[in-house]
Short mmCIF file of the C-alpha atoms (twelve columns), coordinates in Angstrom:
data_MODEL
# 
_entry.id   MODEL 
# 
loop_
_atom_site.group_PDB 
_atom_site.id 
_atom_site.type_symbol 
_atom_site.label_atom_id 
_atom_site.label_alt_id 
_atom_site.label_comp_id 
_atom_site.label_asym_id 
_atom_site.label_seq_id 
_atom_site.Cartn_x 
_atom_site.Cartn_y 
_atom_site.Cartn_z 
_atom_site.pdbx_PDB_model_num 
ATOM 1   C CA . UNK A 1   -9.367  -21.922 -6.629  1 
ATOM 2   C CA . UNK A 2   -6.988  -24.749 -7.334  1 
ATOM 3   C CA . UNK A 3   -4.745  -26.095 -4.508  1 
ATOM 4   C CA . UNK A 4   -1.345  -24.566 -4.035  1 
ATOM 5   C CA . UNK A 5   0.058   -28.921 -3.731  1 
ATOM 6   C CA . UNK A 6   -1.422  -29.889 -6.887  1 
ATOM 7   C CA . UNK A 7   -0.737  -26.602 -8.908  1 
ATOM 8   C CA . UNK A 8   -0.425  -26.918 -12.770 1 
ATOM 9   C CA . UNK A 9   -0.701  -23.762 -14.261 1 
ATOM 10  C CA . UNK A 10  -3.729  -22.683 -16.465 1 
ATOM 11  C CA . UNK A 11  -3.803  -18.994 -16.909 1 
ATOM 12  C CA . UNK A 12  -1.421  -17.940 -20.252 1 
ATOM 13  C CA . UNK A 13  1.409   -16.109 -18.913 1 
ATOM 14  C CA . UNK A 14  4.016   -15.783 -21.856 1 
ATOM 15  C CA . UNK A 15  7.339   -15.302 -20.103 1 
ATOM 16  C CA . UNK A 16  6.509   -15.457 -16.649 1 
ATOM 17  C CA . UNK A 17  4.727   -18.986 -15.072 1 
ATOM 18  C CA . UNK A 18  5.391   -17.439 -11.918 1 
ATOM 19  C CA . UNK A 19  1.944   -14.821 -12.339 1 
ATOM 20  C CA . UNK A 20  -0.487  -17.150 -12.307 1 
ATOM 21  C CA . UNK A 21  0.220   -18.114 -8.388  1 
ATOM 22  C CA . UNK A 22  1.177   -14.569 -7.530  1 
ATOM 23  C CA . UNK A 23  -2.284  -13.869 -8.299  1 
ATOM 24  C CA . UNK A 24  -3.700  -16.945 -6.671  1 
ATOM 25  C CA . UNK A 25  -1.336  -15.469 -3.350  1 
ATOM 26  C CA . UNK A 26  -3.523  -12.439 -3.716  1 
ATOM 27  C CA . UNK A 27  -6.740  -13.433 -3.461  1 
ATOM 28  C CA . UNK A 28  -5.972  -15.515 -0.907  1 
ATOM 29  C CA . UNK A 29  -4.576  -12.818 0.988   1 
ATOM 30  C CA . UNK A 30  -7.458  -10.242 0.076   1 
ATOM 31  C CA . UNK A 31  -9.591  -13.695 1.850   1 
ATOM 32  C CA . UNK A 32  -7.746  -13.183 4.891   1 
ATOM 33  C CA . UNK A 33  -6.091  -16.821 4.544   1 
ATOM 34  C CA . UNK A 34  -2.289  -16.152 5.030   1 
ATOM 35  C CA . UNK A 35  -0.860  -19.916 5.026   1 
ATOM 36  C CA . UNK A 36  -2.718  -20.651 1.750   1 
ATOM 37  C CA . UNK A 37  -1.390  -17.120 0.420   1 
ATOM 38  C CA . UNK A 38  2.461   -18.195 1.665   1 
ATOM 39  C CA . UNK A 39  1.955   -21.550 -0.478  1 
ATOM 40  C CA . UNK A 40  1.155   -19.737 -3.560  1 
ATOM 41  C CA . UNK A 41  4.022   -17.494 -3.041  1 
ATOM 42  C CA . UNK A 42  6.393   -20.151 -2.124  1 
ATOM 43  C CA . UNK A 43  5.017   -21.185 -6.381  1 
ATOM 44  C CA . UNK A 44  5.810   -18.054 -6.961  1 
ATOM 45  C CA . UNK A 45  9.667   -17.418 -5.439  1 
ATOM 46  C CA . UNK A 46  10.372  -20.637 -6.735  1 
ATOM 47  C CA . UNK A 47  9.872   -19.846 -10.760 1 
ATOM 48  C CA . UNK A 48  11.401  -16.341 -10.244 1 
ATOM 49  C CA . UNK A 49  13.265  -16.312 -7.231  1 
ATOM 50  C CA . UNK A 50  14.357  -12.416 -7.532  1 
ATOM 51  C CA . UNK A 51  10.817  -11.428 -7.575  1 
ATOM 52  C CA . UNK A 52  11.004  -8.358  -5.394  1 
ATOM 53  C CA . UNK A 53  6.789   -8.161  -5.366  1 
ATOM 54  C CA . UNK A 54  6.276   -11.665 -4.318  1 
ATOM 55  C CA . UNK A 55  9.070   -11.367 -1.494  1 
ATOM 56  C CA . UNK A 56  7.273   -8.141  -0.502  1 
ATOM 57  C CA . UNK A 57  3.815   -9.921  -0.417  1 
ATOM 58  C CA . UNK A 58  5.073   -13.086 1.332   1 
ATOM 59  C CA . UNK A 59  6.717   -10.651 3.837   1 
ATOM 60  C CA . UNK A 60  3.533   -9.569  4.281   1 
ATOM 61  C CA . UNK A 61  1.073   -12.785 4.683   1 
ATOM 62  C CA . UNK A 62  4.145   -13.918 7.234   1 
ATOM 63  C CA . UNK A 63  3.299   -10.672 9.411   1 
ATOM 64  C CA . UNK A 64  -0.595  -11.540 9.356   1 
ATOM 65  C CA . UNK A 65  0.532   -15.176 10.159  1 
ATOM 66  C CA . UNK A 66  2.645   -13.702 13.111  1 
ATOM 67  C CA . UNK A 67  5.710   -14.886 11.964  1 
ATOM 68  C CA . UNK A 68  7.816   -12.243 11.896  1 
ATOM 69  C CA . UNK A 69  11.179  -13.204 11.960  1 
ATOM 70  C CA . UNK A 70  10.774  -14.292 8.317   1 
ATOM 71  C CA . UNK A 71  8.913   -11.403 7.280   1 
ATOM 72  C CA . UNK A 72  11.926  -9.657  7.642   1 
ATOM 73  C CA . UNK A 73  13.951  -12.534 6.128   1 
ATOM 74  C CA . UNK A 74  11.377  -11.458 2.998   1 
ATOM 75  C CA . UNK A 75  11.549  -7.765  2.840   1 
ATOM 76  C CA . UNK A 76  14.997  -7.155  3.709   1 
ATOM 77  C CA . UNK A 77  15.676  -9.139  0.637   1 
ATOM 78  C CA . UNK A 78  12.549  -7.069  -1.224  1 
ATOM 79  C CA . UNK A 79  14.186  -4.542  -0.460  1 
ATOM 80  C CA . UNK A 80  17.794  -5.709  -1.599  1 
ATOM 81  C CA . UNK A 81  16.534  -6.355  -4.879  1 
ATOM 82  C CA . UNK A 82  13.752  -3.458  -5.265  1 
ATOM 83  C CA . UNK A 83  15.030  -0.772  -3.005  1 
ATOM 84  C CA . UNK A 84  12.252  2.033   -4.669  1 
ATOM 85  C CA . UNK A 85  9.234   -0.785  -3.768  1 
ATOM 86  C CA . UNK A 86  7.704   1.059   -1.152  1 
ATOM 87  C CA . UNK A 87  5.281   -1.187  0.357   1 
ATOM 88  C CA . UNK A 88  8.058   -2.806  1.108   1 
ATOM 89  C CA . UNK A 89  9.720   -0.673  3.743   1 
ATOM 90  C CA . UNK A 90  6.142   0.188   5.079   1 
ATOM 91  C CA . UNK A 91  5.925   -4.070  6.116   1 
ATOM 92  C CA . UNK A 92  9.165   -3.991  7.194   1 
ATOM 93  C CA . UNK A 93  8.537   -0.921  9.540   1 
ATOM 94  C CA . UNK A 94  5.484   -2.230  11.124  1 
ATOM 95  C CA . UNK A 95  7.692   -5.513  11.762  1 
ATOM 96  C CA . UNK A 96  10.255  -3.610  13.167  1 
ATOM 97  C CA . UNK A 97  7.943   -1.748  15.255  1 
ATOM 98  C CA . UNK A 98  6.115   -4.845  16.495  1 
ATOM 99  C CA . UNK A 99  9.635   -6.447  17.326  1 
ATOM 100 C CA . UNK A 100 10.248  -3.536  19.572  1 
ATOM 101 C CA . UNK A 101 12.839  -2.171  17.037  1 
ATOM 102 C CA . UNK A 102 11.557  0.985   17.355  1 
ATOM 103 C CA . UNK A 103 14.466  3.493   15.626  1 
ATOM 104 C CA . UNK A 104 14.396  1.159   12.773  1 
ATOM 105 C CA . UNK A 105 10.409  1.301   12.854  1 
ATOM 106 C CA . UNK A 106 10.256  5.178   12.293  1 
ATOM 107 C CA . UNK A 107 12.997  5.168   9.586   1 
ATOM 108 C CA . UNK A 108 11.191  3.106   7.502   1 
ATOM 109 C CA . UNK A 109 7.811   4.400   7.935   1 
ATOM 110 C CA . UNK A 110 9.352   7.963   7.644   1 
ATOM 111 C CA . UNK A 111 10.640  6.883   3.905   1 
ATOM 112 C CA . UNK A 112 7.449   6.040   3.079   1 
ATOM 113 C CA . UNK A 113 5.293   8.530   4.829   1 
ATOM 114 C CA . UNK A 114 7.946   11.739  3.471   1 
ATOM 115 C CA . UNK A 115 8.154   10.150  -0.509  1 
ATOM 116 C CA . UNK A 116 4.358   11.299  -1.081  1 
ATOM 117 C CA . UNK A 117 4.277   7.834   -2.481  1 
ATOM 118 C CA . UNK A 118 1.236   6.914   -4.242  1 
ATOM 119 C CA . UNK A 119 -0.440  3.756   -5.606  1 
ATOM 120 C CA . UNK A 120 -3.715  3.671   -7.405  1 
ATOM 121 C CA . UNK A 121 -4.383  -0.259  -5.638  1 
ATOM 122 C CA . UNK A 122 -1.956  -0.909  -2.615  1 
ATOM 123 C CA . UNK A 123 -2.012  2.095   -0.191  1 
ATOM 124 C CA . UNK A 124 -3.177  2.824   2.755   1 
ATOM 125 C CA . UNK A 125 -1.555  5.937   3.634   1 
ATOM 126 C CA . UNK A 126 -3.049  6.686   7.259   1 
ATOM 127 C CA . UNK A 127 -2.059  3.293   8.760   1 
ATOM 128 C CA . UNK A 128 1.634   4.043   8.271   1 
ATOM 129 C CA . UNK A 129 1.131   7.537   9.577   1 
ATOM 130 C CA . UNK A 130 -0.685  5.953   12.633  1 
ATOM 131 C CA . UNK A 131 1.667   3.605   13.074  1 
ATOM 132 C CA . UNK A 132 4.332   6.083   13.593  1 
ATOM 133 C CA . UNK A 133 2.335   7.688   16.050  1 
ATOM 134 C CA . UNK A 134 2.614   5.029   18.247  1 
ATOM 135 C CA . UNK A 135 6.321   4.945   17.528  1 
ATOM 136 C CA . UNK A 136 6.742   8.616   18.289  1 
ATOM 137 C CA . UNK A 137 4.446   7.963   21.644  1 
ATOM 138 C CA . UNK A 138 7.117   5.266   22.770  1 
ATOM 139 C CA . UNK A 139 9.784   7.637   22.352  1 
ATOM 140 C CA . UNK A 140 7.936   10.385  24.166  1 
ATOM 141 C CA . UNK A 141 7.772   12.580  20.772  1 
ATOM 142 C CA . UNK A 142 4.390   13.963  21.828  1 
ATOM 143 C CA . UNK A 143 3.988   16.554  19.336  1 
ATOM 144 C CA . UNK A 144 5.226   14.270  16.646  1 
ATOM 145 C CA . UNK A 145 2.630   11.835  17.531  1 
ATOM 146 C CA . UNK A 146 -0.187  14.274  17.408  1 
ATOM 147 C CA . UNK A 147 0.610   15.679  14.012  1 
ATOM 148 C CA . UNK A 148 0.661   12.391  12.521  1 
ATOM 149 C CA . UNK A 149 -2.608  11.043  14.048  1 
ATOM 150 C CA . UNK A 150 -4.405  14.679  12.736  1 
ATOM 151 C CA . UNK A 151 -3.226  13.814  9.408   1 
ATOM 152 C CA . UNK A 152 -3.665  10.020  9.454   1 
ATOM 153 C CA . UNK A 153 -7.708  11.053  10.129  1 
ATOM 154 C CA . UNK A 154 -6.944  12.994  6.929   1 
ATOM 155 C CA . UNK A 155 -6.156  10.559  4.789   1 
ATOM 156 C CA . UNK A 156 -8.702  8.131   6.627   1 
ATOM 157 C CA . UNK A 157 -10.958 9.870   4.664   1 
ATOM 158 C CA . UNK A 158 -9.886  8.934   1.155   1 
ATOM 159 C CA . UNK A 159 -11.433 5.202   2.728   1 
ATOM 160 C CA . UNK A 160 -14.992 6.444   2.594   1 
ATOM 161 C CA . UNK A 161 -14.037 8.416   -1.014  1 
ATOM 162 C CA . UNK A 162 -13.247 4.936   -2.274  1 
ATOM 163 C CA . UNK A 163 -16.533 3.304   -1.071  1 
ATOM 164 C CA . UNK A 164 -18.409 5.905   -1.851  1 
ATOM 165 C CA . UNK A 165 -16.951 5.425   -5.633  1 
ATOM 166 C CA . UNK A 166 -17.499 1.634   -5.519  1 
ATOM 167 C CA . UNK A 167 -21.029 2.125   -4.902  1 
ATOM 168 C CA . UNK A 168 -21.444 4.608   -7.774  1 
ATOM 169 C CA . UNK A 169 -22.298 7.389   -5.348  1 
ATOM 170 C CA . UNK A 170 -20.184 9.812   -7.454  1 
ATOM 171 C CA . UNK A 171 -21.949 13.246  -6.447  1 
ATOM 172 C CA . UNK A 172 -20.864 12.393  -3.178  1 
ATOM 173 C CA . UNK A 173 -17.742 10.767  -3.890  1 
ATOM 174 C CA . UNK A 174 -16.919 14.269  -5.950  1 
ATOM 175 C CA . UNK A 175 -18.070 16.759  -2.727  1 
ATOM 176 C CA . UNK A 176 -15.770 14.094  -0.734  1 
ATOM 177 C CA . UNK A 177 -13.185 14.676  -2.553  1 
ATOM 178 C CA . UNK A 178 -13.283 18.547  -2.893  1 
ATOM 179 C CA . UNK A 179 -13.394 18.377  0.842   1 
ATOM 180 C CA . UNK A 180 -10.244 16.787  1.752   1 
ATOM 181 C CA . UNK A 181 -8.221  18.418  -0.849  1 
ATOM 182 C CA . UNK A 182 -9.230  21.416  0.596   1 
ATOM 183 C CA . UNK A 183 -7.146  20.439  3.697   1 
ATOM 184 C CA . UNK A 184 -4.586  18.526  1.508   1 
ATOM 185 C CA . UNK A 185 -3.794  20.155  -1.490  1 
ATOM 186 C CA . UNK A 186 -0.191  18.994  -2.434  1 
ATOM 187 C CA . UNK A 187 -1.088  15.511  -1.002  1 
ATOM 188 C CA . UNK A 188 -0.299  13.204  -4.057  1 
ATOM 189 C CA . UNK A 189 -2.743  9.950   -2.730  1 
ATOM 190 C CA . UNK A 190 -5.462  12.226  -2.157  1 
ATOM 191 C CA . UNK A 191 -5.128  14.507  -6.067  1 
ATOM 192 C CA . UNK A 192 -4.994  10.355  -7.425  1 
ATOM 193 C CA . UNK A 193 -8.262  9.552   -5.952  1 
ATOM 194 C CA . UNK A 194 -9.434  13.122  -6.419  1 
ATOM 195 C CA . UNK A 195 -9.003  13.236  -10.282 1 
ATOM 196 C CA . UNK A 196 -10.686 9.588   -10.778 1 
ATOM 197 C CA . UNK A 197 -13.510 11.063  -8.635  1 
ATOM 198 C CA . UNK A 198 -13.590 14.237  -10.940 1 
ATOM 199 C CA . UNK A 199 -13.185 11.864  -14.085 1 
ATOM 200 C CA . UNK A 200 -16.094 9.902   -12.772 1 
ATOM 201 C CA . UNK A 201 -18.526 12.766  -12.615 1 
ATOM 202 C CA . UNK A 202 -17.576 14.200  -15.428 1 
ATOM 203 C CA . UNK A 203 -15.483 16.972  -14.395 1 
ATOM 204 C CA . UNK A 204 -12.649 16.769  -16.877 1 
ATOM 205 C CA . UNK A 205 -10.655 20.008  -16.580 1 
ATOM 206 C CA . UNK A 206 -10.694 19.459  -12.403 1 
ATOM 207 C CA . UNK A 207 -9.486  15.836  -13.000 1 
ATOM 208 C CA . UNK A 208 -6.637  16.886  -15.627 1 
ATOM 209 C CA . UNK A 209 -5.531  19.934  -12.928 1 
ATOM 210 C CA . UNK A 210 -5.504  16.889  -10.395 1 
ATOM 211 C CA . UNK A 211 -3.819  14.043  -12.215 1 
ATOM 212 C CA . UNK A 212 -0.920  17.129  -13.283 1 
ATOM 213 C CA . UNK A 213 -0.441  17.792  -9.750  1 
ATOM 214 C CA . UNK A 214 0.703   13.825  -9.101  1 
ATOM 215 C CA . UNK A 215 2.647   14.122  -12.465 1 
ATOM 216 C CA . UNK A 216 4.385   16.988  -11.347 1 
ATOM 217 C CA . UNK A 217 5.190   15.173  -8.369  1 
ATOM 218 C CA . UNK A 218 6.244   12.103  -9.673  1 
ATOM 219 C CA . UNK A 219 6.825   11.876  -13.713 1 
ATOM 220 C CA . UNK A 220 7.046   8.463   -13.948 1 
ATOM 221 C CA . UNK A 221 3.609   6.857   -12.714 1 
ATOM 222 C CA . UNK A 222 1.474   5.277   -14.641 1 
ATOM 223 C CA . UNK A 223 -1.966  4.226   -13.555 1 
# 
């Protein structure tokens, strides 16, 4: 990978330099290395300043980096600019929530959590569930708390789907899959991951009904 200080860019991005380190940012962030990841963004922000997704992302590499004060500098502005990003508000609840801002903490993961958002790449549905949970727990909202961690096991599940998928165990992937949207059939995330596991074993009509039901949901996403 080439270094963030000597950066001269080499991948052909007609119209937008700025990709080519927002996808050096990522790897370095799937790597676990935040301050390298923060470089490349600070690349990025400074080609195309108003870049909602690399505000978002270095929001997000300053929260692994503990820096949280400006992590919300980042997504506040994310969300300024990009208020339907989001992964944005589910950062900028965790922040809130680690800050002790805990009102602000459930609003934001509550957006999230109650839009049935879904995303093919960057989700992670249960964390922001359990993450409430602890929120709810601090504000003595036992029941609330409960619910959420019974359905953040849920979703936990759609984890093991995905592995199972990576390592081309599709029969199992496929009974996975039946499985939880047995207990969540409206769930958009889970009819996403459900219809590519259909697709993948060759079970098109299932994987058509499954892919309508997160059209249905939400027209405009594209995958």
């Amino acid at each position: 990978m080439p270094s963030a200080a000597n950066f001269k860019a080499s991948m052909y991005c007609p119209g937008d330099p700025s990709l080519e380190p927002f996808a050096r940012a990522v790897e370095c962030a799937e790597m676990a290395r935040p301050k390298e990841a923060i470089k490349w963004l600070n690349i990025a922000l400074a080609l195309n300043p108003k870049d909602a997704e690399a505000l978002s992302a270095r929001g997000s590499s300053y929260v692994v980096d503990d820096d949280y004060k400006r992590a919300l500098v980042d997504l506040n502005l994310a969300i300024k600019l990009a208020p339907d990003l989001l992964r944005s508000y589910s950062r900028r609840g965790y922040v809130y929530l680690a800050t002790g801002r805990i009102d602000e903490g459930i609003r934001d993961l509550s957006k999230v959590i109650d839009s049935d958002w879904v995303d093919a790449i960057d989700q992670s549905p249960d964390i922001d569930l359990v993450n409430r949970s602890k929120a709810y727990k601090i504000k003595g909202k036992f029941k609330e708390a409960s619910a959420d961690l019974a359905l953040a096991k849920d979703l936990e599940l759609l984890e093991t789907l995905q592995d199972e998928r990576m390592h081309l165990r599709l029969k199992e992937a496929k009974t996975l899959s039946d499985k939880i949207l047995q207990r969540l059939p409206q769930n958009s995330y889970a009819n996403l991951l459900g219809g590519i596991a259909a697709l993948n074993f060759s079970s098109y009509q299932q994987a058509y009904d499954r892919f309508s039901q997160v059209i249905k949901r939400h027209p405009n996403f594209s995958a």
